[in-house]
Amino acid sequence: LRNWFVKVRQDIFVFFKKKKNILKTAGVVFALFWVFYIVFVPHIYYSYPFHIDEWRHISQSRSLGDGTISKDLGLFEFGFDTFLLFLSKIGFDLVLQYKYLPGIFSVLSAFLLFVLVYSYFKRYYIALFSIMFFSLLKSNVNILGLWFLTPLTFSFPFLFAFFIFLIRFDEKKDKAS
């Protein structure tokens, strides 16, 4: 299993190690900065979390840190609230610095989406456009979206990573056959 993870890591970054791909790497970095900018713009002049769900998860993570578990805490929300609790324990201010989290997770999601699309199609421009289309997903307080860090947007990087590993596992299985 360890060798499999090492192989996946080498395959992911082989694109970025080639000297002839410097402009393409710069394009990916620019696209990732673009994603962060698009997600962070609504948070520039307002330093607090926007949505009630964000506030609810902050309070649930604080109560989790106090040793009480709410009865309406869902199983999938427990992992997200535990992550927020971990961030608060290492010194991250969940109220004032929460505005950076949607941008960070959007960049991580966009990068893993690029890796997923590039590993499946082996086409740089298709993968780059997937980042652009991902950044243009509609966001507002009614439908949520990338502007907010909720359990759904928290799960995007894990979802993309799952499909990356699934594709790698399938390729390895096909080669063994």
Coordinates of N, CA and C in Angstrom, one line a residue:
L1 N 0.8 -1.2 0.0 CA 0.0 0.0 0.0 C 0.9 1.3 0.0
R2 N 2.0 1.2 0.7 CA 2.9 2.4 0.8 C 3.5 2.7 -0.6
N3 N 3.9 1.6 -1.3 CA 4.4 1.8 -2.7 C 3.4 2.4 -3.6
W4 N 2.1 2.0 -3.4 CA 1.1 2.6 -4.3 C 0.9 4.1 -4.1
F5 N 0.9 4.5 -2.8 CA 0.8 5.9 -2.5 C 2.0 6.7 -3.0
V6 N 3.2 6.1 -2.9 CA 4.4 6.8 -3.5 C 4.3 6.9 -5.0
K7 N 3.8 5.9 -5.6 CA 3.6 5.9 -7.1 C 2.6 7.0 -7.5
V8 N 1.5 7.1 -6.8 CA 0.5 8.2 -7.0 C 1.1 9.5 -6.9
R9 N 1.9 9.8 -5.9 CA 2.5 11.1 -5.6 C 3.5 11.4 -6.8
Q10 N 4.3 10.4 -7.2 CA 5.2 10.6 -8.3 C 4.5 11.0 -9.6
D11 N 3.4 10.3 -9.9 CA 2.6 10.5 -11.1 C 2.0 11.9 -11.1
I12 N 1.5 12.3 -9.9 CA 0.9 13.6 -9.8 C 1.9 14.8 -10.2
F13 N 3.1 14.7 -9.6 CA 4.0 15.8 -9.7 C 5.0 15.7 -10.9
V14 N 4.9 14.6 -11.7 CA 5.8 14.4 -12.8 C 5.5 15.6 -13.8
F15 N 4.3 16.0 -13.9 CA 3.9 17.1 -14.8 C 4.6 18.4 -14.5
F16 N 4.7 18.7 -13.2 CA 5.3 19.9 -12.7 C 6.8 19.9 -12.6
K17 N 7.4 18.7 -12.7 CA 8.9 18.6 -12.7 C 9.6 18.9 -14.0
K18 N 8.8 18.7 -15.1 CA 9.4 18.8 -16.4 C 9.7 20.3 -16.7
K19 N 10.9 20.6 -17.2 CA 11.3 22.0 -17.5 C 10.5 22.6 -18.6
K20 N 10.1 21.7 -19.5 CA 9.3 22.3 -20.7 C 7.9 22.7 -20.3
N21 N 7.5 22.3 -19.1 CA 6.1 22.6 -18.6 C 6.1 23.8 -17.7
I22 N 7.1 24.7 -17.8 CA 7.2 25.9 -16.9 C 6.0 26.8 -17.1
L23 N 5.7 27.1 -18.4 CA 4.5 28.0 -18.7 C 3.2 27.3 -18.3
K24 N 3.1 26.0 -18.5 CA 1.9 25.3 -18.1 C 1.7 25.3 -16.6
T25 N 2.8 25.1 -15.9 CA 2.8 25.2 -14.4 C 2.4 26.6 -13.9
A26 N 2.9 27.6 -14.6 CA 2.6 29.0 -14.3 C 1.1 29.2 -14.5
G27 N 0.5 28.6 -15.6 CA -0.9 28.7 -15.9 C -1.7 28.1 -14.8
V28 N -1.3 26.9 -14.3 CA -2.0 26.3 -13.2 C -2.0 27.1 -11.9
V29 N -0.8 27.7 -11.6 CA -0.6 28.5 -10.4 C -1.5 29.8 -10.6
F30 N -1.5 30.4 -11.7 CA -2.3 31.6 -12.0 C -3.8 31.2 -11.8
A31 N -4.2 30.1 -12.3 CA -5.6 29.6 -12.2 C -6.0 29.4 -10.7
L32 N -5.0 28.8 -9.9 CA -5.3 28.6 -8.5 C -5.4 29.9 -7.8
F33 N -4.5 30.9 -8.1 CA -4.7 32.2 -7.5 C -6.0 32.9 -7.9
W34 N -6.4 32.6 -9.1 CA -7.7 33.1 -9.6 C -8.9 32.6 -8.7
V35 N -8.8 31.3 -8.5 CA -9.8 30.6 -7.7 C -9.9 31.2 -6.3
F36 N -8.7 31.4 -5.7 CA -8.7 32.0 -4.3 C -9.2 33.4 -4.4
Y37 N -8.9 34.2 -5.4 CA -9.4 35.6 -5.5 C -10.9 35.6 -5.6
I38 N -11.5 34.7 -6.5 CA -12.9 34.7 -6.7 C -13.6 34.3 -5.5
V39 N -13.1 33.4 -4.7 CA -13.8 33.0 -3.5 C -13.6 34.0 -2.3
F40 N -12.4 34.7 -2.3 CA -12.1 35.5 -1.2 C -12.7 36.9 -1.4
V41 N -13.0 37.4 -2.6 CA -13.6 38.7 -2.8 C -14.7 39.1 -1.9
P42 N -15.7 38.2 -1.7 CA -16.9 38.6 -0.8 C -16.4 38.8 0.6
H43 N -15.3 38.2 1.0 CA -14.9 38.2 2.4 C -13.9 39.4 2.7
I44 N -13.6 40.2 1.7 CA -12.6 41.3 1.9 C -13.0 42.3 2.9
Y45 N -14.3 42.8 2.8 CA -14.7 43.8 3.7 C -15.6 43.3 4.9
Y46 N -15.7 42.1 5.0 CA -16.5 41.5 6.1 C -15.7 40.4 6.7
S47 N -15.2 40.6 7.9 CA -14.3 39.7 8.6 C -14.9 38.5 9.3
Y48 N -16.1 38.3 9.2 CA -16.8 37.2 10.0 C -17.4 36.2 9.0
P49 N -17.7 35.0 9.5 CA -18.4 34.1 8.6 C -19.7 34.6 8.1
F50 N -20.1 34.3 6.9 CA -21.3 34.8 6.3 C -22.6 34.1 6.7
H51 N -22.5 32.8 6.6 CA -23.7 32.0 6.6 C -24.0 31.4 8.0
I52 N -25.2 31.2 8.3 CA -25.6 30.6 9.6 C -25.0 29.2 9.8
D53 N -24.9 28.5 8.7 CA -24.3 27.1 8.9 C -22.8 27.2 9.4
E54 N -22.1 28.3 8.9 CA -20.7 28.4 9.3 C -20.7 28.8 10.8
W55 N -21.6 29.6 11.3 CA -21.6 30.0 12.7 C -22.0 28.8 13.5
R56 N -23.0 28.0 13.0 CA -23.4 26.8 13.8 C -22.3 25.8 13.9
H57 N -21.5 25.6 12.9 CA -20.4 24.6 13.0 C -19.3 25.1 13.9
I58 N -19.1 26.5 13.9 CA -18.1 27.0 14.8 C -18.6 26.8 16.3
S59 N -19.8 27.0 16.6 CA -20.3 26.8 17.9 C -20.3 25.3 18.3
Q60 N -20.6 24.4 17.3 CA -20.6 23.0 17.6 C -19.2 22.5 17.9
S61 N -18.2 23.1 17.2 CA -16.9 22.7 17.4 C -16.4 23.2 18.8
R62 N -16.9 24.3 19.2 CA -16.5 24.8 20.5 C -17.2 24.0 21.6
S63 N -18.4 23.6 21.4 CA -19.1 22.7 22.4 C -18.4 21.3 22.4
L64 N -18.0 20.9 21.3 CA -17.3 19.6 21.2 C -16.0 19.7 22.0
G65 N -15.3 20.8 21.9 CA -14.1 21.0 22.7 C -14.4 21.1 24.2
D66 N -15.6 21.5 24.6 CA -16.0 21.5 26.0 C -16.4 20.2 26.5
G67 N -16.5 19.2 25.6 CA -16.9 17.9 26.0 C -18.4 17.6 25.9
T68 N -19.2 18.5 25.3 CA -20.6 18.2 25.1 C -20.9 18.0 23.6
I69 N -21.7 17.0 23.3 CA -22.1 16.7 21.9 C -23.5 17.0 21.7
S70 N -23.9 17.8 20.8 CA -25.3 18.2 20.5 C -26.0 17.0 19.9
K71 N -27.3 16.8 20.2 CA -28.0 15.7 19.7 C -28.3 15.8 18.2
D72 N -28.3 17.1 17.7 CA -28.5 17.3 16.2 C -27.2 17.3 15.4
L73 N -26.1 16.9 16.0 CA -24.9 16.8 15.3 C -24.9 15.5 14.4
G74 N -24.8 15.7 13.1 CA -24.9 14.5 12.2 C -23.5 13.8 12.2
L75 N -23.5 12.6 11.7 CA -22.3 11.8 11.6 C -21.3 12.5 10.7
F76 N -21.7 13.0 9.5 CA -20.8 13.6 8.6 C -20.3 15.0 9.1
E77 N -21.2 15.6 9.8 CA -20.8 16.9 10.4 C -19.8 16.8 11.5
F78 N -19.8 15.6 12.2 CA -18.9 15.4 13.3 C -17.4 15.5 12.8
G79 N -17.1 15.0 11.7 CA -15.7 15.1 11.1 C -15.3 16.5 10.8
F80 N -16.3 17.3 10.3 CA -16.0 18.7 10.0 C -15.8 19.5 11.3
D81 N -16.7 19.3 12.2 CA -16.6 20.0 13.5 C -15.3 19.6 14.3
T82 N -14.9 18.3 14.1 CA -13.6 17.9 14.7 C -12.5 18.6 14.1
F83 N -12.5 18.8 12.8 CA -11.5 19.5 12.0 C -11.4 21.0 12.5
L84 N -12.6 21.6 12.7 CA -12.6 23.0 13.2 C -12.1 23.0 14.6
L85 N -12.4 22.0 15.4 CA -11.9 22.0 16.8 C -10.4 21.9 16.8
F86 N -9.8 21.0 15.9 CA -8.4 20.9 15.7 C -7.8 22.3 15.3
L87 N -8.4 23.0 14.4 CA -7.8 24.3 14.0 C -7.8 25.2 15.2
S88 N -8.9 25.2 16.0 CA -9.0 26.1 17.1 C -7.9 25.8 18.2
K89 N -7.6 24.5 18.3 CA -6.7 24.0 19.3 C -5.2 24.4 18.9
I90 N -4.9 24.5 17.6 CA -3.6 24.9 17.2 C -3.4 26.4 17.1
G91 N -4.5 27.2 17.5 CA -4.3 28.6 17.5 C -5.0 29.4 16.4
F92 N -5.8 28.7 15.6 CA -6.6 29.4 14.6 C -7.8 30.0 15.2
D93 N -8.0 31.3 15.0 CA -9.2 32.0 15.5 C -10.4 31.7 14.5
L94 N -11.3 30.9 14.9 CA -12.4 30.5 14.0 C -13.3 31.6 13.6
V95 N -13.4 32.6 14.4 CA -14.3 33.7 14.0 C -13.7 34.7 13.1
L96 N -12.5 35.2 13.4 CA -11.9 36.2 12.6 C -11.1 35.7 11.4
Q97 N -10.6 34.5 11.5 CA -9.8 34.0 10.4 C -10.5 32.9 9.6
Y98 N -11.8 32.7 9.9 CA -12.6 31.7 9.1 C -12.7 32.2 7.7
K99 N -12.6 33.4 7.4 CA -12.8 33.9 6.0 C -11.8 33.4 5.0
Y100 N -10.6 32.9 5.5 CA -9.6 32.4 4.7 C -9.9 30.9 4.3
L101 N -10.6 30.2 5.1 CA -10.8 28.8 4.9 C -11.5 28.4 3.6
P102 N -12.6 29.1 3.2 CA -13.2 28.8 1.9 C -12.3 28.9 0.8
G103 N -11.4 29.9 0.8 CA -10.4 30.1 -0.3 C -9.4 29.0 -0.3
I104 N -8.9 28.7 0.9 CA -7.9 27.6 0.9 C -8.5 26.3 0.5
F105 N -9.7 25.9 0.9 CA -10.3 24.7 0.5 C -10.7 24.7 -1.0
S106 N -11.0 25.9 -1.5 CA -11.4 25.9 -2.9 C -10.1 25.7 -3.8
V107 N -9.0 26.3 -3.3 CA -7.7 26.1 -4.1 C -7.3 24.6 -4.0
L108 N -7.4 24.0 -2.8 CA -7.1 22.6 -2.7 C -8.0 21.7 -3.6
S109 N -9.3 22.1 -3.6 CA -10.2 21.3 -4.4 C -9.9 21.5 -5.9
A110 N -9.6 22.8 -6.3 CA -9.3 23.1 -7.7 C -8.1 22.3 -8.1
F111 N -7.1 22.3 -7.3 CA -5.8 21.6 -7.6 C -6.1 20.1 -7.8
L112 N -6.8 19.5 -6.9 CA -7.1 18.1 -7.0 C -8.0 17.8 -8.2
L113 N -8.9 18.7 -8.5 CA -9.7 18.6 -9.7 C -8.8 18.6 -11.0
F114 N -7.8 19.5 -11.0 CA -6.9 19.5 -12.1 C -6.1 18.2 -12.2
V115 N -5.7 17.7 -11.1 CA -5.0 16.4 -11.1 C -5.9 15.3 -11.6
L116 N -7.1 15.3 -11.2 CA -8.1 14.3 -11.6 C -8.3 14.3 -13.1
V117 N -8.6 15.5 -13.6 CA -9.0 15.6 -15.0 C -7.7 15.4 -15.8
Y118 N -6.6 15.8 -15.4 CA -5.4 15.6 -16.2 C -5.0 14.1 -16.2
S119 N -5.1 13.5 -15.1 CA -4.8 12.0 -15.0 C -5.8 11.2 -15.8
Y120 N -7.0 11.7 -16.0 CA -8.0 10.9 -16.7 C -7.9 11.2 -18.2
F121 N -7.8 12.4 -18.6 CA -7.8 12.8 -20.1 C -6.4 13.0 -20.6
K122 N -5.4 13.2 -19.8 CA -4.0 13.5 -20.3 C -4.0 14.7 -21.2
R123 N -4.8 15.7 -20.9 CA -4.9 16.9 -21.8 C -4.8 18.1 -20.8
Y124 N -3.8 18.9 -21.0 CA -3.5 20.0 -20.1 C -4.7 21.1 -20.1
Y125 N -5.1 21.4 -21.3 CA -6.1 22.5 -21.5 C -7.5 22.1 -20.9
I126 N -7.8 20.9 -21.1 CA -9.1 20.4 -20.5 C -9.0 20.5 -19.0
A127 N -7.9 20.1 -18.4 CA -7.7 20.2 -17.0 C -7.7 21.6 -16.5
L128 N -7.0 22.5 -17.2 CA -7.0 23.9 -16.9 C -8.4 24.5 -16.9
F129 N -9.1 24.2 -18.0 CA -10.5 24.7 -18.1 C -11.4 24.2 -17.0
S130 N -11.1 23.0 -16.5 CA -11.9 22.4 -15.4 C -11.7 23.3 -14.1
I131 N -10.5 23.8 -13.9 CA -10.3 24.8 -12.8 C -11.1 26.0 -13.0
M132 N -11.1 26.5 -14.2 CA -11.9 27.8 -14.5 C -13.4 27.6 -14.3
F133 N -13.9 26.5 -14.8 CA -15.3 26.2 -14.6 C -15.6 26.0 -13.2
F134 N -14.8 25.3 -12.4 CA -15.0 25.1 -11.0 C -15.0 26.4 -10.3
S135 N -14.2 27.4 -10.6 CA -14.2 28.7 -10.0 C -15.5 29.5 -10.3
L136 N -16.1 29.2 -11.3 CA -17.3 29.9 -11.7 C -18.6 29.3 -11.3
L137 N -18.5 28.3 -10.4 CA -19.8 27.7 -9.8 C -20.5 28.8 -9.0
K138 N -21.8 28.9 -9.2 CA -22.6 29.9 -8.6 C -22.6 29.8 -7.1
S139 N -22.4 30.9 -6.4 CA -22.4 30.9 -4.9 C -23.3 32.0 -4.4
N140 N -24.1 31.8 -3.5 CA -24.9 32.8 -2.8 C -25.4 32.2 -1.5
V141 N -26.0 33.0 -0.6 CA -26.4 32.5 0.7 C -27.6 31.5 0.6
N142 N -28.2 31.4 -0.5 CA -29.3 30.4 -0.6 C -28.9 29.1 -1.1
I143 N -28.0 29.0 -2.0 CA -27.5 27.7 -2.5 C -26.1 27.3 -2.0
L144 N -25.5 28.2 -1.2 CA -24.2 28.0 -0.7 C -23.2 28.0 -1.8
G145 N -22.2 27.2 -1.8 CA -21.2 27.2 -2.9 C -19.8 27.4 -2.3
L146 N -18.9 27.8 -3.2 CA -17.5 27.9 -2.8 C -17.2 29.1 -1.8
W147 N -18.1 30.1 -1.7 CA -17.8 31.2 -0.8 C -17.9 30.8 0.6
F148 N -18.4 29.7 0.9 CA -18.7 29.3 2.3 C -18.0 27.9 2.6
L149 N -17.5 27.8 3.8 CA -16.9 26.5 4.2 C -17.9 25.8 5.1
T150 N -18.6 24.8 4.5 CA -19.5 24.0 5.1 C -19.1 22.5 4.9
P151 N -19.7 21.6 5.5 CA -19.3 20.2 5.3 C -19.3 19.8 3.9
L152 N -20.2 20.3 3.1 CA -20.2 20.0 1.6 C -18.9 20.5 1.0
T153 N -18.6 21.7 1.1 CA -17.4 22.2 0.4 C -16.1 21.7 1.1
F154 N -16.2 21.3 2.3 CA -15.1 20.6 3.0 C -14.8 19.3 2.4
S155 N -15.8 18.6 1.9 CA -15.7 17.3 1.3 C -15.2 17.3 -0.1
F156 N -15.2 18.4 -0.8 CA -14.8 18.4 -2.2 C -13.4 17.8 -2.4
P157 N -12.4 18.3 -1.6 CA -11.0 17.7 -1.9 C -11.0 16.2 -1.6
F158 N -11.7 15.7 -0.6 CA -11.7 14.3 -0.4 C -12.4 13.5 -1.5
L159 N -13.4 14.1 -2.1 CA -14.1 13.5 -3.2 C -13.2 13.4 -4.4
F160 N -12.5 14.5 -4.7 CA -11.6 14.4 -5.9 C -10.4 13.5 -5.6
A161 N -9.9 13.5 -4.4 CA -8.8 12.6 -4.0 C -9.3 11.1 -4.2
F162 N -10.5 10.8 -3.8 CA -11.0 9.5 -3.9 C -11.0 9.0 -5.3
F163 N -11.5 9.9 -6.2 CA -11.6 9.5 -7.6 C -10.2 9.4 -8.3
I164 N -9.2 10.2 -7.8 CA -7.8 10.1 -8.3 C -7.3 8.7 -7.9
F165 N -7.5 8.3 -6.6 CA -7.0 7.0 -6.2 C -7.8 5.9 -6.9
L166 N -9.0 6.1 -7.1 CA -9.8 5.1 -7.8 C -9.3 4.9 -9.2
I167 N -9.0 5.9 -9.9 CA -8.5 5.8 -11.3 C -7.1 5.1 -11.3
R168 N -6.3 5.5 -10.3 CA -4.9 4.9 -10.2 C -5.1 3.4 -9.9
F169 N -6.0 3.0 -9.0 CA -6.2 1.7 -8.6 C -6.7 0.9 -9.8
D170 N -7.6 1.5 -10.6 CA -8.1 0.8 -11.8 C -7.0 0.6 -12.8
E171 N -6.2 1.6 -13.0 CA -5.1 1.5 -14.0 C -4.1 0.4 -13.6
K172 N -3.8 0.3 -12.3 CA -2.9 -0.7 -11.8 C -3.5 -2.1 -11.9
K173 N -4.9 -2.2 -11.7 CA -5.6 -3.5 -11.9 C -5.6 -3.9 -13.3
D174 N -5.7 -3.0 -14.2 CA -5.7 -3.3 -15.7 C -4.4 -3.8 -16.1
K175 N -3.3 -3.2 -15.6 CA -1.9 -3.6 -16.0 C -1.6 -5.0 -15.4
A176 N -2.2 -5.3 -14.3 CA -1.9 -6.6 -13.7 C -2.7 -7.7 -14.5
S177 N -3.7 -7.4 -15.2 CA -4.5 -8.4 -15.9 C -3.9 -8.9 -17.1

